[in-house]
Coordinates of C-alpha atoms and ligand atoms in Angstrom, one line a residue:
X1 CA -81.1 66.6 -42.0
X2 CA -82.5 69.5 -44.1
X3 CA -85.7 71.1 -43.0
X4 CA -87.1 71.4 -46.5
X5 CA -86.5 70.1 -50.0
X6 CA -86.3 66.8 -52.0
X7 CA -85.9 63.4 -50.2
X8 CA -85.1 60.3 -52.4
X9 CA -87.0 57.2 -51.7
X10 CA -85.7 53.9 -52.7
X11 CA -87.0 50.3 -52.5
X12 CA -86.1 46.8 -53.6
X13 CA -87.4 45.5 -56.9
X14 CA -86.4 42.3 -58.5
X15 CA -83.5 42.0 -55.7
X16 CA -82.0 45.6 -56.7
X17 CA -82.3 48.7 -54.6
X18 CA -84.0 51.2 -57.0
X19 CA -85.0 54.8 -56.8
X20 CA -88.8 54.8 -56.4
X21 CA -89.6 58.5 -56.1
X22 CA -89.1 61.8 -54.0
X23 CA -90.8 63.0 -50.9
X24 CA -91.0 66.8 -51.3
X25 CA -91.1 68.5 -48.0
X26 CA -92.6 71.9 -47.5
X27 CA -92.9 74.0 -44.2
X28 CA -96.0 72.5 -43.1
X29 CA -96.7 69.2 -45.0
X30 CA -95.1 66.8 -47.6
X31 CA -96.0 64.9 -50.7
X32 CA -94.5 62.0 -52.7
X33 CA -94.1 61.6 -56.6
X34 CA -92.8 58.4 -58.2
X35 CA -90.0 59.0 -60.4
X36 CA -90.7 58.3 -64.1
X37 CA -87.9 55.8 -64.3
X38 CA -89.6 53.5 -61.6
X39 CA -93.0 53.8 -63.2
X40 CA -91.5 52.4 -66.4
X41 CA -89.9 49.3 -64.7
X42 CA -91.4 46.1 -65.3
X43 CA -92.9 44.7 -62.0
X44 CA -93.0 48.2 -60.3
X45 CA -95.3 47.9 -57.2
X46 CA -96.9 50.6 -55.4
X47 CA -95.0 51.3 -52.1
X48 CA -98.6 51.4 -50.5
X49 CA -102.0 51.0 -51.9
X50 CA -102.6 54.5 -51.2
X51 CA -99.8 55.5 -53.3
X52 CA -101.1 54.7 -56.9
X53 CA -98.5 54.0 -59.6
X54 CA -99.0 57.1 -61.4
X55 CA -96.9 60.4 -62.0
X56 CA -97.4 63.5 -60.1
X57 CA -97.5 64.6 -56.3
X58 CA -99.6 62.5 -53.8
X59 CA -100.2 63.9 -50.5
X60 CA -98.6 61.7 -47.6
X61 CA -100.2 63.5 -44.6
X62 CA -102.3 63.0 -42.5
X63 CA -102.7 59.3 -43.5
X64 CA -99.0 58.5 -43.8
X65 CA -98.5 55.6 -46.5
X66 CA -94.9 55.5 -45.2
X67 CA -96.1 54.8 -41.5
X68 CA -94.4 51.3 -41.5
X69 CA -91.1 53.1 -42.0
X70 CA -91.9 55.7 -39.3
X71 CA -91.6 55.1 -35.6
X72 CA -94.5 53.9 -33.6
X73 CA -95.4 54.4 -29.9
X74 CA -92.1 53.2 -28.5
X75 CA -90.0 54.6 -31.1
X76 CA -91.5 57.9 -30.9
X77 CA -90.8 58.0 -27.3
X78 CA -87.2 57.3 -27.9
X79 CA -86.6 59.7 -30.7
X80 CA -88.3 62.5 -29.0
X81 CA -86.3 61.8 -25.9
X82 CA -82.9 61.7 -28.0
X83 CA -83.8 65.0 -29.7
X84 CA -84.9 66.7 -26.4
X85 CA -87.9 68.2 -28.1
X86 CA -91.2 67.2 -29.9
X87 CA -90.6 66.3 -33.6
X88 CA -92.9 66.6 -36.4
X89 CA -94.1 63.7 -38.7
X90 CA -91.4 64.0 -41.4
X91 CA -88.5 64.5 -38.8
X92 CA -89.9 61.4 -37.0
X93 CA -89.9 59.5 -40.5
X94 CA -86.5 60.6 -41.3
X95 CA -85.2 60.2 -37.9
X96 CA -85.3 56.5 -37.6
X97 CA -81.9 54.7 -37.8
X98 CA -81.6 53.5 -41.4
X99 CA -79.9 50.1 -40.4
X100 CA -82.8 49.1 -38.4
X101 CA -85.7 50.5 -40.5
X102 CA -88.6 48.2 -41.3
X103 CA -88.8 46.6 -44.6
X104 CA -86.9 48.0 -48.0
X105 CA -88.3 51.6 -48.2
X106 CA -85.2 54.0 -47.4
X107 CA -85.0 57.8 -47.5
X108 CA -81.9 59.5 -48.8
X109 CA -80.9 63.3 -48.3
X110 CA -77.9 64.4 -50.3
X111 CA -77.1 60.7 -51.2
X112 CA -77.0 59.7 -47.6
X113 CA -79.6 57.3 -46.2
X114 CA -81.3 58.8 -43.1
X115 CA -80.9 58.6 -40.5
X116 CA -77.3 57.8 -40.7
X117 CA -76.9 55.9 -37.5
X118 CA -73.7 54.6 -36.2
X119 CA -74.8 51.1 -36.8
X120 CA -76.9 48.8 -34.5
X121 CA -75.8 47.8 -31.1
X122 CA -74.4 44.4 -30.6
X123 CA -75.6 41.7 -28.2
X124 CA -72.9 42.5 -25.7
X125 CA -74.3 46.1 -25.4
X126 CA -78.0 45.0 -24.7
X127 CA -78.0 44.7 -21.0
X128 CA -77.0 48.5 -21.0
X129 CA -79.8 49.2 -23.8
X130 CA -82.2 47.4 -21.6
X131 CA -81.2 49.3 -18.6
X132 CA -81.7 52.7 -20.7
X133 CA -85.1 51.3 -21.8
X134 CA -86.1 50.9 -18.2
X135 CA -85.2 54.5 -17.4
X136 CA -87.2 55.9 -20.5
X137 CA -90.2 53.7 -19.6
X138 CA -90.1 55.0 -15.9
X139 CA -89.8 58.7 -17.3
X140 CA -86.6 59.3 -15.6
X141 CA -84.8 62.5 -16.2
X142 CA -81.0 63.0 -16.4
X143 CA -80.2 59.9 -18.5
X144 CA -76.8 60.4 -19.9
X145 CA -76.6 61.6 -23.5
X146 CA -74.4 58.7 -24.6
X147 CA -76.9 56.1 -23.3
X148 CA -79.7 57.8 -25.0
X149 CA -77.8 57.8 -28.3
X150 CA -77.2 53.9 -28.1
X151 CA -80.9 53.1 -27.3
X152 CA -81.7 55.3 -30.2
X153 CA -79.3 53.5 -32.6
X154 CA -81.2 50.3 -31.5
X155 CA -84.6 51.7 -32.0
X156 CA -85.7 51.6 -35.7
X157 CA -89.1 52.0 -37.1
X158 CA -90.5 48.9 -35.6
X159 CA -93.9 49.6 -34.4
X160 CA -95.6 48.5 -31.1
X161 CA -95.6 49.9 -27.8
X162 CA -93.4 47.4 -25.8
X163 CA -89.8 48.3 -25.2
X164 CA -87.7 46.7 -27.9
X165 CA -84.4 47.1 -29.8
X166 CA -82.6 46.0 -32.9
X167 CA -79.6 43.9 -32.3
X168 CA -76.7 42.5 -34.4
X169 CA -76.2 39.0 -33.6
X170 CA -73.6 37.1 -35.5
X171 CA -73.9 39.7 -38.3
X172 CA -77.6 39.4 -38.6
X173 CA -80.3 41.8 -37.8
X174 CA -82.6 40.5 -34.7
X175 CA -85.4 42.2 -32.9
X176 CA -85.1 42.0 -29.1
X177 CA -88.3 42.2 -26.9
X178 CA -87.9 43.5 -23.4
X179 CA -89.9 42.8 -20.3
X180 CA -91.3 46.2 -19.0
X181 CA -89.7 47.3 -15.7
X182 CA -93.2 47.2 -14.1
X183 CA -96.7 46.6 -14.9
X184 CA -96.5 43.0 -16.5
X185 CA -98.7 40.7 -14.4
X186 CA -97.0 37.5 -15.7
X187 CA -94.0 36.7 -17.7
X188 CA -95.3 38.1 -21.0
X189 CA -92.1 37.6 -22.8
X190 CA -91.6 34.0 -21.8
X191 CA -95.2 33.3 -22.9
X192 CA -94.6 35.2 -26.3
X193 CA -91.6 32.9 -26.9
X194 CA -93.6 29.8 -26.0
X195 CA -96.3 30.7 -28.3
X196 CA -93.8 31.1 -31.1
X197 CA -92.6 27.5 -30.3
X198 CA -96.3 26.4 -30.3
X199 CA -97.1 28.0 -33.7
X200 CA -94.2 26.5 -35.3
X201 CA -95.2 23.1 -33.8
X202 CA -98.8 23.7 -35.5
X203 CA -97.1 24.4 -38.7
X204 CA -97.5 28.0 -38.7
X205 CA -94.7 30.2 -40.1
X206 CA -92.7 32.0 -37.4
X207 CA -89.2 33.6 -37.5
X208 CA -86.2 32.1 -35.7
X209 CA -86.5 33.1 -32.3
X210 CA -84.9 32.2 -28.6
X211 CA -84.9 33.8 -25.2
X212 CA -81.9 34.8 -23.1
X213 CA -81.7 35.9 -19.3
X214 CA -80.1 39.3 -18.8
X215 CA -79.1 40.4 -15.5
X216 CA -79.8 44.1 -15.0
X217 CA -79.1 45.4 -11.7
X218 CA -79.1 42.2 -9.9
X219 CA -82.6 41.3 -11.4
X220 CA -82.8 38.5 -14.0
X221 CA -84.9 39.4 -17.0
X222 CA -86.1 37.4 -20.0
X223 CA -85.4 38.9 -23.3
X224 CA -86.8 37.5 -26.5
X225 CA -84.8 37.5 -29.7
X226 CA -86.6 37.2 -33.1
X227 CA -84.7 37.2 -36.3
X228 CA -85.9 40.2 -38.6
X229 CA -87.9 38.7 -41.1
X230 CA -87.6 41.7 -43.5
X231 CA -83.8 41.0 -44.2
X232 CA -82.2 38.2 -46.2
X233 CA -79.3 36.4 -44.7
X234 CA -76.9 38.6 -46.7
X235 CA -78.6 41.6 -45.1
X236 CA -80.5 42.7 -48.1
X237 CA -83.8 44.4 -47.4
X238 CA -87.3 42.8 -48.2
X239 CA -90.3 45.1 -48.6
X240 CA -92.8 44.8 -45.8
X241 CA -96.2 46.3 -45.4
X242 CA -98.3 45.9 -42.4
X243 CA -102.0 44.9 -42.8
X244 CA -102.8 48.5 -41.5
X245 CA -101.1 50.0 -44.7
X246 CA -102.3 47.4 -46.9
X247 CA -106.1 48.1 -45.9
X248 CA -105.4 51.8 -45.8
X249 CA -106.5 51.9 -42.2
X250 CA -105.0 54.0 -39.4
X251 CA -104.3 53.2 -35.8
X252 CA -107.1 52.7 -33.5
X253 CA -109.6 52.2 -36.3
X254 CA -109.7 48.4 -35.5
X255 CA -110.0 46.1 -38.5
X256 CA -111.8 43.0 -39.8
X257 CA -110.8 39.5 -40.7
X258 CA -113.1 40.0 -43.6
X259 CA -111.1 42.9 -45.2
X260 CA -107.8 41.3 -44.4
X261 CA -108.6 37.9 -46.0
X262 CA -110.0 39.6 -49.1
X263 CA -106.9 41.6 -49.6
X264 CA -104.7 38.7 -48.8
X265 CA -106.7 36.5 -51.5
X266 CA -106.9 39.3 -54.1
X267 CA -103.0 39.6 -53.7
X268 CA -102.3 35.9 -53.7
X269 CA -101.2 35.5 -50.0
X270 CA -102.0 32.2 -48.3
X271 CA -105.4 32.4 -46.9
X272 CA -105.3 28.8 -45.6
X273 CA -102.3 30.0 -43.5
X274 CA -104.3 33.1 -42.3
X275 CA -107.1 30.7 -41.1
X276 CA -104.9 28.7 -39.1
X277 CA -103.4 31.9 -37.6
X278 CA -107.1 33.1 -36.8
X279 CA -108.0 29.7 -35.1
X280 CA -104.7 29.7 -33.1
X281 CA -105.3 33.3 -32.0
X282 CA -108.7 32.8 -31.0
X283 CA -108.0 29.8 -28.9
X284 CA -105.0 31.3 -27.0
X285 CA -106.9 34.6 -26.6
X286 CA -104.6 36.7 -28.8
X287 CA -106.8 39.8 -28.3
X288 CA -104.3 42.4 -29.3
X289 CA -104.7 41.1 -32.8
X290 CA -105.0 44.6 -34.5
X291 CA -103.8 45.2 -38.1
X292 CA -100.2 46.3 -37.4
X293 CA -99.7 42.9 -35.8
X294 CA -100.3 41.2 -39.3
X295 CA -98.2 41.8 -42.4
X296 CA -96.8 41.2 -45.8
X297 CA -93.5 40.6 -47.4
X298 CA -92.8 41.0 -51.0
X299 CA -91.4 37.9 -52.6
X300 CA -91.2 37.0 -56.3
X301 CA -93.5 39.8 -57.4
X302 CA -96.4 39.4 -54.8
X303 CA -97.2 40.1 -51.2
X304 CA -97.0 37.2 -49.0
X305 CA -97.9 36.7 -45.3
X306 CA -94.9 37.5 -43.1
X307 CA -94.2 34.9 -40.5
X308 CA -96.8 35.4 -37.6
X309 CA -95.6 37.8 -34.7
X310 CA -96.7 39.4 -31.5
X311 CA -99.1 36.5 -30.7
X312 CA -99.9 36.6 -26.8
X313 CA -102.1 34.4 -24.6
X314 CA -104.2 35.8 -22.1
X315 CA -105.7 34.1 -19.0
X316 CA -109.1 32.4 -19.8
X317 CA -112.1 34.7 -19.5
X318 CA -115.9 34.6 -20.0
X319 CA -115.5 36.1 -23.6
X320 CA -112.6 37.7 -25.6
X321 CA -112.9 41.1 -27.1
X322 CA -110.6 41.0 -30.1
X323 CA -109.1 44.1 -31.7
X324 CA -109.8 42.4 -35.0
X325 CA -113.5 41.7 -35.6
X326 CA -114.9 39.0 -37.8
X327 CA -117.6 40.5 -39.7
X328 CA -118.0 43.3 -37.1
X329 CA -118.1 40.9 -34.1
X330 CA -115.4 41.3 -31.7
X331 CA -116.4 38.8 -29.1
X332 CA -114.8 35.7 -30.8
X333 CA -114.6 32.1 -30.1
X334 CA -113.5 29.0 -32.2
X335 CA -117.1 28.5 -33.4
X336 CA -116.9 31.7 -35.4
X337 CA -114.1 30.3 -37.5
X338 CA -115.5 26.8 -38.2
X339 CA -118.9 28.5 -39.3
X340 CA -119.5 27.4 -43.0
X341 CA -119.6 31.0 -44.2
X342 CA -116.5 31.9 -42.6
X343 CA -114.6 28.8 -43.9
X344 CA -115.9 30.0 -47.4
X345 CA -114.4 33.2 -47.0
X346 CA -111.1 31.9 -46.1
X347 CA -111.5 29.2 -49.0
X348 CA -111.2 26.5 -46.3
X349 CA -112.4 23.2 -45.2
X350 CA -112.0 21.9 -41.6
X351 CA -108.8 20.0 -41.7
X352 CA -109.1 17.4 -38.7
X353 CA -105.3 16.4 -39.1
X354 CA -104.2 19.8 -38.6
X355 CA -106.6 20.3 -35.6
X356 CA -104.8 17.3 -34.0
X357 CA -101.4 18.6 -34.8
X358 CA -102.6 22.0 -33.3
X359 CA -104.1 20.1 -30.1
X360 CA -100.8 18.3 -29.7
X361 CA -98.8 21.6 -30.0
X362 CA -100.9 23.4 -27.4
X363 CA -100.5 20.6 -25.0
X364 CA -96.8 21.6 -24.8
X365 CA -97.7 25.1 -23.7
X366 CA -96.7 24.8 -20.0
X367 CA -93.5 23.1 -21.0
X368 CA -92.5 25.7 -23.5
X369 CA -93.2 28.6 -21.2
X370 CA -91.2 27.0 -18.4
X371 CA -88.3 26.4 -20.7
X372 CA -88.4 30.2 -21.5
X373 CA -88.2 31.0 -17.9
X374 CA -91.8 31.4 -16.7
X375 CA -92.5 30.8 -13.1
X376 CA -95.0 28.5 -11.8
X377 CA -97.2 31.4 -11.1
X378 CA -97.1 32.6 -14.8
X379 CA -97.8 29.2 -16.1
X380 CA -100.7 28.6 -13.8
X381 CA -102.3 31.9 -15.0
X382 CA -102.7 30.3 -18.4
X383 CA -103.5 26.8 -17.4
X384 CA -107.3 27.0 -17.9
X385 CA -106.8 28.9 -21.3
X386 CA -104.9 25.9 -22.8
X387 CA -107.3 23.3 -21.3
X388 CA -110.4 25.0 -22.7
X389 CA -108.7 25.5 -26.1
X390 CA -108.0 21.8 -26.4
X391 CA -111.5 20.8 -25.1
X392 CA -112.7 23.2 -27.9
X393 CA -110.8 21.5 -30.6
X394 CA -111.9 18.0 -29.2
X395 CA -115.5 19.0 -29.7
X396 CA -115.3 19.5 -33.5
X397 CA -113.3 16.5 -34.1
Ligands
LIG401 N1 -89.3 39.3 -36.7 C1 -89.6 40.4 -37.1 N2 -88.9 40.9 -38.3 C2 -89.3 42.2 -38.7 N3 -90.2 42.9 -38.3 C3 -91.0 42.5 -37.1 C4 -90.6 41.3 -36.7 N4 -91.4 41.2 -35.5 C5 -92.0 42.3 -35.4 N5 -91.6 43.2 -36.3 C6 -92.3 44.4 -36.6 O1 -92.1 45.2 -35.5 C7 -93.3 45.8 -34.9 C8 -93.3 45.5 -33.5 O2 -93.2 44.2 -33.0 P1 -94.3 43.7 -32.0 O3 -93.8 42.2 -31.9 O4 -95.5 43.8 -32.8 O5 -94.1 44.5 -30.7 P2 -95.2 45.1 -29.8 O6 -95.5 44.1 -28.7 O7 -94.4 46.3 -29.1 O8 -96.4 45.5 -30.5 C9 -94.5 44.7 -35.7 O9 -95.5 45.7 -35.7 C10 -93.7 44.3 -37.0 O10 -93.8 45.5 -37.9
LIG402 MG1 -97.2 44.7 -32.1

């Protein structure tokens, strides 16, 4: 990796990988400039809203428009561990294994896509990857260099804090989400998988997924596999942008449904689907619904909603404080999303047949969690949540 100089940036436009521009790295910062050839292409799109389609250098720090291509909490931990030192933002951006990089934006140094990883691990290596992830999570010293390298190969730019890895399954790129070695109060992974099932049953788009039990040091652990939605079946990359990038927000800034819906509607994404996701999320207590947990894929010249991901139930409580506010309000309940003004914002009417479908889907919660390996305890923790969710729907039908 060069410590200074010109880094080519490519994306996928009309199905072709094309040069979009260059990152110019200086000693202390970096800027990006579109290539004239890209600006002249029909249907050229801005790599991020904060990188307007015009010639000339644009700063990329401190608010990094490429943050979806850079490692997040978990990725940073692994990268710095593999490097054995603290890395600056550009090194982190360029250090991600190219094979697993999110979306279609790629970075090239001297004609080589960086970081030039040695591929992504296969499923047969996953138990070892999980063991190493546990060691990193526990902050263990003396992890062998070889195993850290393998974990690094598996760790792309995928955001989020939960330990995870990219993995090749039958030639396709999947994301594997791991249980934490300590600190989960219930089977979070089984519940996340169950929620994906329930959303599919409620007609909400989710990626293909399944759970598998892995035995690590004699302990059975549930791993959730989700197929990467930013890859076509032939492996081609699909541009991806998180809602955080779309709204030019930064981590920890919160966010608001009002801005998300407005952006989605202006860009032609499906606001009816967004309303269904909001209703689903508020019913199951998906409080960690921040802007990085919503995203868009570029299809046919516009940004559409990506399949839903990272939706997790929480036990029933007196009130749910959501990361994503609705018109400034973070304590949200179903009634907020059935308010006429809010329905108007989403361009929606209450759809009783969908609400019945949703209620039937939620009735399967315990069965789906059990099918993914949740214990009686893990299921009981959520019982009240799903009962109340179905009662809430009944009241408006
Ligand atoms: N099926 C998927 N395909 C492609 N990218 C995904 C997929 N699921 C999640 N991601 C990306 O990976 C990031 C981390 O995944 P997420 O499930 O949110 O993990 P965490 O629980 O650690 O937040 C997401 O923010 C999103 O950018
Ligand atoms: Mg997440």
